[in-house]
Amino acid sequence: MSSNTATSVSKGCFAFKGSTKRVKEKDYLPTSSDRFVQNRLHLYKEVWDELHLHIDLLRSDLNFKIFDDLIGFAADCHKDRNEKIWVSGAIGEIPTAVLITGVNTPDHSVMFSNLDSMLKSKVTPLVARILTKDCSRISTLIASLVSQLTCVALPHEDEDGEEVATGPRNMVPVDIPIQLKAPARRKKSITMSTLVKWYNRKYSNSTQNSGASPRKKMKNDNVLNGSVDSESHMDLHCDRSTDKPLIIVMLEDAENISPGVLQDFICLCSSHLVSLPIVLVMGIATAVTAIHQLLPSSVSSLLCMQKYQAPPASRYLSQLLDKIVMAPELPFKLGPKVFHFLLDIFLYHDFSIMNFIMGFQHCMMEHYLNNPLSLLCCLKKDVLKRTSHLTHSHLEEIRRQPAFMRYVEEQIVGPDQAKLLTDDTFTQTHLAMTVQSLHQYHTKMFAGLHFLHHLGLQLPRFPLGKQFRELYSVCLTSNHVCECDGYKEALALLRMMSMDDLCPLLEGGLELISKWKDSSEEIEKLTLDMKGFIERLKNIEAEPDELPQDSNEDTVRILPQRAKLHELKARLQSLSHRRYKSPYERLRDEIIDCLHNHFQALLGSPLLQPLHEILYFTDIVTVKEQIKAAPRCSIQRALIQPGKYLNCVCCQCDQESILPTMPDLCIVYKLHLECGSLVNLYDWLQAFVTIVTTEEPAMDSKPKKKGKSSQRNPSVELRARFIRAVSELQFLGFIKSTRRKTDHVMRLTW
Amino acid sequence: MKINLELSEDEDSVDESSEEEGSEDGFSLTSKIQSGEDINTAASAENYFDLHAHTPVTSDRTLASLEGPRLDVDTVRSVLVKLSPHHPKHCQALLDRHAKLFNKWMLHMCSGFNILLHGLGSKRNLLEQFRETHLAKFSHLVVNGYFPSLTVKHILNSISEDLLESSKGFTNPQAHLEFIKEEYRNRDEEVFLVIHNIDGVLLRSDKCQAILSLLAEIEGFHIIASLDHINAGFMWDQTKLFRFRWLWYETPTFAPYEAENSYENSLLVQQSGGLALSSLAHVMRSLTPNARQIFLVLAEYQLENGDSGNYIGMSFQALYHKCREAFLVNSDLTLQAQLVEFKDHNLLKAKKNFEGIEHLTIPIDQATLKEFLHDYKSNS
């Protein structure tokens, strides 16, 4: 079978029908040593579903505001056009909402489908989404538009469409002797006037019908089929607005539509605006100026544009991170390197949330697949249930994990150590306790981090970073947040803050962490302390004023005395140290010291907690390779150092040297690296032959006998090998043929 | 590309835990290689200018100074088949190591990812092995991306005709795609696409990749593909990349590209023109007898006169007179109409000389043309 598919010269595709319809995941679990991978996979599904729900919620929240505005615009835009203008046909401007979507194109389709459903439910049932793929020609665009609009209101309408199409076809034989193909004819007949006809018939009739006698309905037998449907549909609308429903056309990626088609479409819309209340929604990835580049002013003047800026992807990411990735609720956590890796891809590569989520999902799956400890990586509320269900074999599996063993050896002393390794019930309760305390620790930590972040936001130059994720990553990478420079700078700056700033700052911070207030003692204590301080700040007058005991005397004493310059200097300095502190300043110092103590207790790195391996995924190597591979590098690595991949003794060498035992392709590649931008094939062949023949002095005496002449005229076999290697290099894209010089090739890499 | 390259440089030491877990399975490969010494694969702008700053100096020797004729494809192939394979044991070990990942691939595909294999060497056999062991019981489609006349329409047709057993015709791929999507929505069946060389010459175009990426989005469709060209990553923009949801696996096999490498444009090989011949015969079969005769007239003329160095083709007038004599056409307009067919198939090139007279040539070398005429006459 395999040879069949490889070498066939008549076909490139081979289909095989299978007997089984669905794939069962459990058939493919790694069977060898890991018996509970299925349980874990199940758990993964649970957690992922939960997470997915949150992501969806977030997504619908995010664009709510901008969509609201846009919907308001769409609903209002045709209202002010009164009947007089309608009749006179003076209007030519199409109301257009330009939605600036940002460059993260993969995320857009979700956004537009949200907008689509919102428009449909709130403004009009006639909404069409035009995708780039429909826009190769104006006819396909119109066809897609018409089919979307007509399907919405009335599925039966297809028949009518056909009727319209058959009309001219019947006349064809009379007019032209040479007949066009029927389907092509039908396609062509879908135009804007088809839409106008359909729209007029449908909505003028139904508005009349809703008030008029049923007799009128009978008169127009065209709509007989679907009148019941359309009427019920319409009644809804007539109640809300006496106007006819709007037609909203969404051009999702306007920059990608060919300008000609877009221009035609806009002109068409404009000319039919009298009969069709069209509203355009254009998605633009870059900036509004793109429209003016796409369209000549004669066309763009037909648009009455209103700009809507969708929130940038980075804000979406921050929200996603804040609510999902960096939240205590989700058990699965990314280790520092993985976290940075995913973040870097987003920030420096694609700006795509969907890709970020995909990467996150992949990491999560890897975690549950590969780490047996992840059996315990579940939501906090399930921890007890889960640990109590652990069987003896489960526990044995866990005990075998290096992370667990390390934990037992290093952190547990006394009789518990032995118990943990033998006593199942004890281990169960102990595990439950540890995992719960891990969750607990996270709650505390995140509350503390949020509080600190809030303080940091008010400081000049943002020593703790603008984004919460920066602070979080500090927390992950360093041993303790309090040790890092940014933190120290931030505290120093806080010590200089005025009362008017400090008080609202603390209040805001308290509000921020209020949802975690009851979750742990430490946070509760922090809240209480801060409340007390705020109280005291508000009644600052009541603070006891520290008596300036001897300072006054000092100053008095210095002045009349004659003193040497350096003495005076030293004295002045010591004076300044002891300078007078206002009650507020003393209170402020007290507050900052108290805060520092709290942060000391709260913000240690979670990676130092016992058994953090249960929740944290740190295997960057695997994920990195699968999400962000560098195919070119891997090929070049393999070409330069084949020995590393092949694991053979004969090809081990450093980067520069060429060994005759290497695969032909590697030799040829390395030889071509020595050349300039052009490579002479003849010389290349000779070099290749020289290298390859030095290896086999014992193999065959033939080339030896011939000596030099054999070198100049290599055997057919060697030439064939060389040809294969060179054409493989060409296949890989390292060289290409050139006509600049006979029998030369051009290098494409450098 | 720069970013890509830098990412691969190893700055992250390998975690101990992954080393421990990986050593038994097939995952140790990359960690071992990455922890090795750093290879300078980063391409820098300076290197480019260094290389292209001065015109390259190469010797003037040509392949003509080799004794004996240039090898043709068949000889090359037959010689290569006889060669003993290179490092057979080690290559087999590599293959075996990759084969341990098969289950993982299936698992990933089940959860909505698609698999992309890269790395040096033909991955055909690896994919075939995977297909035979893991996909045999499911509906699947094998696509040879390197196949010289593959179009995306073939792929869609294979799905709709062979897998869905529908004989519906489609005017454009979009409609076709819609149909497939609709069908599979109701079917509750999974389909695996095995694409050898998704970066094959004919699949490289933006349009093809767009359609493939849309296929990847259909529920129940899974893709496992291989990729070889060093710049293949440029095929996909963000949107397509997202639709594909690739997970990359580095699977170097060091196997020669036997099936993939057609030696079609290779410089060292004497071009046999086999493909041109078959396409010529193919087009001829579909023509009217008159058109065939016209082409024969042209071909014979070229065969007689084409050997001279300054042959610029048969002038249109000369062809017209000859055809008129043979009662093949009755006006120069009908001749023009007949020629359009050839021009569409690239079997005819028209060029105007300095006097403005059109000259017609068949862009095929003499030997092939001769063979074609011989074949044609012996058949008819």
GROMACS .gro file of C-alpha atoms in nm, chain A residues 86-448:
model
  363
   86TRP     CA    1  -3.629   5.914   0.061
   87VAL     CA    2  -3.855   6.002  -0.219
   88SER     CA    3  -3.636   6.260  -0.380
   89GLY     CA    4  -3.348   6.018  -0.376
   90ALA     CA    5  -3.105   6.279  -0.262
   91ILE     CA    6  -2.926   6.059  -0.017
   92GLY     CA    7  -2.615   5.890  -0.133
   93GLU     CA    8  -2.415   5.840   0.180
   94ILE     CA    9  -2.417   5.497   0.334
   95PRO     CA   10  -2.393   5.504   0.712
   96THR     CA   11  -2.082   5.309   0.793
   97ALA     CA   12  -1.941   5.198   1.123
   98VAL     CA   13  -1.568   5.142   1.097
   99LEU     CA   14  -1.457   4.899   1.361
  100ILE     CA   15  -1.085   4.917   1.428
  101THR     CA   16  -1.011   4.564   1.532
  102GLY     CA   17  -0.637   4.549   1.583
  103VAL     CA   18  -0.383   4.326   1.421
  104ASN     CA   19  -0.469   4.008   1.606
  105THR     CA   20  -0.668   3.872   1.316
  106PRO     CA   21  -0.724   3.519   1.451
  107ASP     CA   22  -0.943   3.658   1.726
  108HIS     CA   23  -1.167   3.857   1.499
  109SER     CA   24  -1.408   3.596   1.382
  110VAL     CA   25  -1.525   3.536   1.737
  111MET     CA   26  -1.568   3.906   1.784
  112PHE     CA   27  -1.773   3.942   1.470
  113SER     CA   28  -1.992   3.648   1.546
  114ASN     CA   29  -2.068   3.803   1.882
  115LEU     CA   30  -2.151   4.130   1.713
  116ASP     CA   31  -2.359   3.944   1.460
  117SER     CA   32  -2.576   3.779   1.718
  118MET     CA   33  -2.613   4.100   1.914
  119LEU     CA   34  -2.718   4.294   1.608
  120LYS     CA   35  -2.962   4.024   1.513
  121SER     CA   36  -3.124   4.022   1.851
  122LYS     CA   37  -3.130   4.396   1.905
  123VAL     CA   38  -3.149   4.576   1.575
  124THR     CA   39  -3.259   4.380   1.275
  125PRO     CA   40  -3.283   4.021   1.159
  126LEU     CA   41  -3.120   4.118   0.830
  127VAL     CA   42  -2.752   4.091   0.909
  128ALA     CA   43  -2.502   3.951   0.662
  129ARG     CA   44  -2.140   3.869   0.736
  130ILE     CA   45  -1.921   3.898   0.431
  131LEU     CA   46  -1.596   3.709   0.466
  132THR     CA   47  -1.290   3.757   0.254
  133LYS     CA   48  -1.343   3.425   0.085
  134ASP     CA   49  -1.673   3.547  -0.063
  135CYS     CA   50  -1.513   3.848  -0.218
  136SER     CA   51  -1.316   3.722  -0.511
  137ARG     CA   52  -1.570   3.876  -0.748
  138ILE     CA   53  -1.855   4.117  -0.704
  139SER     CA   54  -2.101   3.850  -0.815
  140THR     CA   55  -1.996   3.607  -0.543
  141LEU     CA   56  -2.014   3.885  -0.291
  142ILE     CA   57  -2.369   3.975  -0.390
  143ALA     CA   58  -2.466   3.610  -0.402
  144SER     CA   59  -2.339   3.552  -0.054
  145LEU     CA   60  -2.512   3.864   0.069
  146VAL     CA   61  -2.844   3.774  -0.084
  147SER     CA   62  -2.834   3.416   0.031
  148GLN     CA   63  -2.755   3.519   0.387
  149LEU     CA   64  -3.026   3.780   0.399
  150THR     CA   65  -3.297   3.577   0.239
  151CYS     CA   66  -3.224   3.271   0.447
  152VAL     CA   67  -3.262   3.465   0.764
  153ALA     CA   68  -3.613   3.576   0.708
  154LEU     CA   69  -3.754   3.295   0.505
  155PRO     CA   70  -3.597   2.969   0.403
  156HIS     CA   71  -3.863   2.906   0.138
  157GLU     CA   72  -3.745   3.206  -0.049
  158ASP     CA   73  -3.504   2.985  -0.239
  159GLU     CA   74  -3.786   2.881  -0.463
  160ASP     CA   75  -3.870   3.237  -0.543
  161GLY     CA   76  -3.513   3.305  -0.622
  162GLU     CA   77  -3.521   3.024  -0.866
  163GLU     CA   78  -3.832   3.159  -1.023
  164VAL     CA   79  -3.667   3.489  -1.082
  165ALA     CA   80  -3.378   3.308  -1.232
  166THR     CA   81  -3.585   3.093  -1.463
  167GLY     CA   82  -3.762   3.391  -1.608
  168PRO     CA   83  -3.485   3.514  -1.833
  169ARG     CA   84  -3.368   3.162  -1.902
  170ASN     CA   85  -3.693   3.078  -2.077
  171MET     CA   86  -3.637   3.359  -2.312
  172VAL     CA   87  -3.287   3.263  -2.398
  173PRO     CA   88  -3.349   3.032  -2.693
  174VAL     CA   89  -3.545   3.303  -2.869
  175ASP     CA   90  -3.277   3.566  -2.839
  176ILE     CA   91  -2.948   3.393  -2.879
  177PRO     CA   92  -2.891   3.071  -3.062
  178ILE     CA   93  -2.580   2.974  -2.871
  179GLN     CA   94  -2.688   2.880  -2.523
  180LEU     CA   95  -2.496   2.954  -2.214
  181LYS     CA   96  -2.472   2.698  -1.941
  182ALA     CA   97  -2.777   2.707  -1.723
  183PRO     CA   98  -2.611   2.723  -1.381
  184ALA     CA   99  -2.393   3.011  -1.481
  185ARG     CA  100  -2.695   3.194  -1.598
  186ARG     CA  101  -2.867   3.139  -1.271
  187LYS     CA  102  -2.578   3.267  -1.073
  188LYS     CA  103  -2.557   3.584  -1.274
  189SER     CA  104  -2.917   3.662  -1.215
  190ILE     CA  105  -2.858   3.725  -0.845
  191THR     CA  106  -2.804   4.097  -0.833
  192MET     CA  107  -2.886   4.383  -0.608
  193SER     CA  108  -3.217   4.428  -0.786
  194THR     CA  109  -3.307   4.074  -0.687
  195LEU     CA  110  -3.253   4.181  -0.334
  196VAL     CA  111  -3.450   4.500  -0.379
  197LYS     CA  112  -3.738   4.306  -0.528
  198TRP     CA  113  -3.732   4.054  -0.251
  199TYR     CA  114  -3.708   4.321   0.015
  200ASN     CA  115  -3.989   4.532  -0.125
  201ARG     CA  116  -4.221   4.243  -0.174
  202LYS     CA  117  -4.155   4.107   0.169
  203TYR     CA  118  -4.164   4.414   0.382
  204SER     CA  119  -4.402   4.641   0.200
  205ASN     CA  120  -4.650   4.355   0.184
  206SER     CA  121  -4.622   4.252   0.538
  207THR     CA  122  -4.650   4.605   0.668
  208GLN     CA  123  -4.962   4.645   0.465
  209ASN     CA  124  -5.088   4.306   0.557
  210SER     CA  125  -5.053   4.358   0.924
  211GLY     CA  126  -5.312   4.631   0.903
  212ALA     CA  127  -5.511   4.534   0.598
  213SER     CA  128  -5.765   4.268   0.523
  214PRO     CA  129  -5.658   3.916   0.435
  215ARG     CA  130  -5.793   3.968   0.085
  216LYS     CA  131  -5.486   4.164  -0.006
  217LYS     CA  132  -5.271   3.876   0.091
  218MET     CA  133  -5.437   3.655  -0.161
  219LYS     CA  134  -5.376   3.899  -0.439
  220ASN     CA  135  -5.009   3.862  -0.428
  221ASP     CA  136  -4.963   3.492  -0.475
  222ASN     CA  137  -4.591   3.521  -0.494
  223VAL     CA  138  -4.550   3.540  -0.122
  224LEU     CA  139  -4.819   3.293  -0.046
  225ASN     CA  140  -4.581   3.023   0.060
  226GLY     CA  141  -4.400   3.214   0.317
  227SER     CA  142  -4.638   3.484   0.421
  228VAL     CA  143  -4.719   3.329   0.755
  229ASP     CA  144  -4.357   3.308   0.845
  230SER     CA  145  -4.268   3.648   0.730
  231GLU     CA  146  -4.562   3.807   0.896
  232SER     CA  147  -4.487   3.673   1.236
  233HIS     CA  148  -4.133   3.776   1.187
  234MET     CA  149  -4.231   4.120   1.085
  235ASP     CA  150  -4.482   4.187   1.354
  236LEU     CA  151  -4.205   4.191   1.601
  237HIS     CA  152  -4.040   4.463   1.410
  238CYS     CA  153  -4.340   4.668   1.329
  239ASP     CA  154  -4.410   4.690   1.695
  240ARG     CA  155  -4.075   4.830   1.772
  241SER     CA  156  -4.029   5.068   1.486
  242THR     CA  157  -4.266   5.156   1.212
  243ASP     CA  158  -3.975   5.164   0.975
  244LYS     CA  159  -3.865   4.876   0.761
  245PRO     CA  160  -3.588   4.668   0.912
  246LEU     CA  161  -3.235   4.774   0.835
  247ILE     CA  162  -2.997   4.569   0.631
  248ILE     CA  163  -2.661   4.545   0.803
  249VAL     CA  164  -2.367   4.423   0.602
  250MET     CA  165  -2.051   4.337   0.790
  251LEU     CA  166  -1.731   4.334   0.589
  252GLU     CA  167  -1.507   4.153   0.830
  253ASP     CA  168  -1.165   4.219   0.695
  254ALA     CA  169  -1.209   4.512   0.461
  255GLU     CA  170  -0.837   4.548   0.396
  256ASN     CA  171  -0.824   4.201   0.256
  257ILE     CA  172  -1.103   4.248   0.005
  258SER     CA  173  -0.974   4.343  -0.335
  259PRO     CA  174  -1.022   4.718  -0.375
  260GLY     CA  175  -1.205   4.687  -0.705
  261VAL     CA  176  -1.471   4.461  -0.562
  262LEU     CA  177  -1.508   4.678  -0.256
  263GLN     CA  178  -1.549   4.991  -0.466
  264ASP     CA  179  -1.809   4.829  -0.685
  265PHE     CA  180  -1.995   4.704  -0.386
  266ILE     CA  181  -2.003   5.041  -0.218
  267CYS     CA  182  -2.121   5.210  -0.535
  268LEU     CA  183  -2.393   4.950  -0.574
  269CYS     CA  184  -2.505   4.994  -0.216
  270SER     CA  185  -2.511   5.367  -0.254
  271SER     CA  186  -2.723   5.354  -0.564
  272HIS     CA  187  -2.971   5.119  -0.400
  273LEU     CA  188  -2.982   5.313  -0.080
  274VAL     CA  189  -3.316   5.462  -0.173
  275SER     CA  190  -3.487   5.129  -0.168
  276LEU     CA  191  -3.268   4.944   0.082
  277PRO     CA  192  -3.173   5.091   0.421
  278ILE     CA  193  -2.821   4.957   0.419
  279VAL     CA  194  -2.574   4.998   0.703
  280LEU     CA  195  -2.215   4.887   0.659
  281VAL     CA  196  -1.988   4.763   0.932
  282MET     CA  197  -1.630   4.747   0.818
  283GLY     CA  198  -1.360   4.571   1.013
  284ILE     CA  199  -1.023   4.737   0.974
  285ALA     CA  200  -0.715   4.589   1.131
  286THR     CA  201  -0.483   4.888   1.119
  287ALA     CA  202  -0.620   5.242   1.104
  288VAL     CA  203  -0.896   5.441   0.939
  289THR     CA  204  -0.652   5.573   0.683
  290ALA     CA  205  -0.648   5.226   0.531
  291ILE     CA  206  -0.994   5.295   0.393
  292HIS     CA  207  -0.872   5.599   0.211
  293GLN     CA  208  -0.588   5.400   0.067
  294LEU     CA  209  -0.829   5.133  -0.048
  295LEU     CA  210  -1.089   5.362  -0.195
  296PRO     CA  211  -1.061   5.665  -0.418
  297SER     CA  212  -1.224   5.974  -0.277
  298SER     CA  213  -1.512   5.944  -0.521
  299VAL     CA  214  -1.607   5.619  -0.352
  300SER     CA  215  -1.516   5.699   0.005
  301SER     CA  216  -1.729   6.012  -0.018
  302LEU     CA  217  -2.026   5.779  -0.046
  303LEU     CA  218  -1.963   5.661   0.306
  304CYS     CA  219  -2.070   5.840   0.619
  305MET     CA  220  -1.818   5.689   0.855
  306GLN     CA  221  -1.817   5.658   1.229
  307LYS     CA  222  -1.513   5.511   1.395
  308TYR     CA  223  -1.524   5.254   1.674
  309GLN     CA  224  -1.207   5.139   1.834
  310ALA     CA  225  -1.219   4.790   1.974
  311PRO     CA  226  -1.020   4.748   2.293
  312PRO     CA  227  -0.664   4.649   2.212
  313ALA     CA  228  -0.564   4.288   2.243
  314SER     CA  229  -0.322   4.365   2.521
  315ARG     CA  230  -0.602   4.480   2.744
  316TYR     CA  231  -0.788   4.164   2.667
  317LEU     CA  232  -0.479   3.969   2.762
  318SER     CA  233  -0.440   4.153   3.091
  319GLN     CA  234  -0.796   4.076   3.177
  320LEU     CA  235  -0.755   3.717   3.079
  321LEU     CA  236  -0.441   3.684   3.285
  322ASP     CA  237  -0.587   3.864   3.583
  323LYS     CA  238  -0.907   3.668   3.589
  324ILE     CA  239  -0.787   3.329   3.479
  325VAL     CA  240  -0.416   3.266   3.469
  326MET     CA  241  -0.314   3.472   3.766
  327ALA     CA  242  -0.608   3.389   3.984
  328PRO     CA  243  -0.609   3.167   4.288
  329GLU     CA  244  -0.923   2.988   4.170
  330LEU     CA  245  -0.762   2.794   3.887
  331PRO     CA  246  -0.554   2.508   4.022
  332PHE     CA  247  -0.323   2.477   3.721
  333LYS     CA  248  -0.038   2.728   3.722
  334LEU     CA  249   0.237   2.808   3.477
  335GLY     CA  250   0.595   2.802   3.593
  336PRO     CA  251   0.799   3.117   3.539
  337LYS     CA  252   0.967   3.011   3.215
  338VAL     CA  253   0.653   2.882   3.055
  339PHE     CA  254   0.466   3.192   3.164
  340HIS     CA  255   0.726   3.417   3.006
  341PHE     CA  256   0.741   3.207   2.696
  342LEU     CA  257   0.368   3.229   2.629
  343LEU     CA  258   0.366   3.595   2.714
  344ASP     CA  259   0.655   3.666   2.479
  345ILE     CA  260   0.482   3.495   2.193
  346PHE     CA  261   0.184   3.714   2.251
  347LEU     CA  262   0.367   4.042   2.300
  348TYR     CA  263   0.637   4.009   2.041
  349HIS     CA  264   0.487   3.779   1.788
  350ASP     CA  265   0.118   3.770   1.718
  351PHE     CA  266  -0.096   3.959   1.970
  352SER     CA  267  -0.346   3.681   1.943
  353ILE     CA  268  -0.548   3.582   2.243
  354MET     CA  269  -0.671   3.269   2.078
  355ASN     CA  270  -0.316   3.154   2.022
  356PHE     CA  271  -0.236   3.229   2.382
  357ILE     CA  272  -0.528   3.023   2.498
  358MET     CA  273  -0.425   2.745   2.268
  359GLY     CA  274  -0.075   2.747   2.411
  360PHE     CA  275  -0.216   2.751   2.760
  361GLN     CA  276  -0.437   2.457   2.681
  362HIS     CA  277  -0.145   2.266   2.543
  363CYS     CA  278   0.063   2.331   2.853
  364MET     CA  279  -0.221   2.221   3.069
  365MET     CA  280  -0.264   1.900   2.878
  366GLU     CA  281   0.106   1.826   2.897
  367HIS     CA  282   0.097   1.882   3.269
  368TYR     CA  283  -0.184   1.638   3.325
  369LEU     CA  284  -0.038   1.385   3.086
  370ASN     CA  285   0.316   1.379   3.208
  371ASN     CA  286   0.311   1.464   3.573
  372PRO     CA  287   0.162   1.190   3.793
  373LEU     CA  288   0.132   1.437   4.077
  374SER     CA  289  -0.125   1.632   3.876
  375LEU     CA  290  -0.376   1.379   4.002
  376LEU     CA  291  -0.421   1.626   4.284
  377CYS     CA  292  -0.432   1.936   4.069
  378CYS     CA  293  -0.800   2.012   4.108
  379LEU     CA  294  -1.024   2.292   4.224
  380LYS     CA  295  -0.991   2.375   4.588
  381LYS     CA  296  -1.337   2.257   4.678
  382ASP     CA  297  -1.265   1.913   4.535
  383VAL     CA  298  -0.942   1.853   4.716
  384LEU     CA  299  -1.087   1.660   5.006
  385LYS     CA  300  -1.306   1.446   4.787
  386ARG     CA  301  -1.021   1.371   4.558
  387THR     CA  302  -0.770   1.277   4.823
  388SER     CA  303  -1.018   1.058   5.001
  389HIS     CA  304  -1.071   0.864   4.679
  390LEU     CA  305  -0.704   0.786   4.638
  391THR     CA  306  -0.638   0.416   4.649
  392HIS     CA  307  -0.328   0.242   4.769
  393SER     CA  308  -0.184   0.214   4.420
  394HIS     CA  309  -0.248   0.580   4.356
  395LEU     CA  310  -0.057   0.665   4.668
  396GLU     CA  311   0.225   0.434   4.577
  397GLU     CA  312   0.248   0.609   4.242
  398ILE     CA  313   0.267   0.944   4.414
  399ARG     CA  314   0.529   0.820   4.659
  400ARG     CA  315   0.744   0.714   4.371
  401GLN     CA  316   0.760   1.066   4.233
  402PRO     CA  317   1.095   1.236   4.280
  403ALA     CA  318   0.925   1.559   4.382
  404PHE     CA  319   0.737   1.384   4.658
  405MET     CA  320   1.045   1.200   4.774
  406ARG     CA  321   1.241   1.521   4.789
  407TYR     CA  322   0.964   1.674   4.991
  408VAL     CA  323   0.954   1.391   5.242
  409GLU     CA  324   1.328   1.381   5.283
  410GLU     CA  325   1.392   1.748   5.315
  411GLN     CA  326   1.091   1.894   5.485
  412ILE     CA  327   0.950   1.628   5.712
  413VAL     CA  328   1.129   1.516   6.022
  414GLY     CA  329   1.065   1.257   6.285
  415PRO     CA  330   0.810   0.979   6.275
  416ASP     CA  331   0.599   1.148   6.010
  417GLN     CA  332   0.860   1.071   5.751
  418ALA     CA  333   0.815   0.699   5.786
  419LYS     CA  334   0.442   0.736   5.817
  420LEU     CA  335   0.419   0.925   5.494
  421LEU     CA  336   0.584   0.640   5.314
  422THR     CA  337   0.384   0.358   5.468
  423ASP     CA  338   0.060   0.474   5.623
  424ASP     CA  339  -0.202   0.533   5.355
  425THR     CA  340  -0.461   0.718   5.559
  426PHE     CA  341  -0.202   0.941   5.709
  427THR     CA  342  -0.062   1.020   5.367
  428GLN     CA  343  -0.409   1.094   5.239
  429THR     CA  344  -0.487   1.347   5.507
  430HIS     CA  345  -0.141   1.491   5.485
  431LEU     CA  346  -0.168   1.536   5.109
  432ALA     CA  347  -0.509   1.692   5.144
  433MET     CA  348  -0.368   1.930   5.396
  434THR     CA  349  -0.068   2.021   5.186
  435VAL     CA  350  -0.267   2.080   4.871
  436GLN     CA  351  -0.520   2.287   5.056
  437SER     CA  352  -0.251   2.491   5.214
  438LEU     CA  353  -0.105   2.542   4.867
  439HIS     CA  354  -0.436   2.681   4.750
  440GLN     CA  355  -0.460   2.883   5.064
  441TYR     CA  356  -0.116   3.018   5.005
  442HIS     CA  357  -0.211   3.126   4.657
  443THR     CA  358  -0.515   3.310   4.779
  444LYS     CA  359  -0.303   3.500   5.028
  445MET     CA  360  -0.031   3.564   4.779
  446PHE     CA  361  -0.258   3.699   4.510
  447ALA     CA  362  -0.439   3.923   4.755
  448GLY     CA  363  -0.106   4.058   4.874
   0.00000   0.00000   0.00000
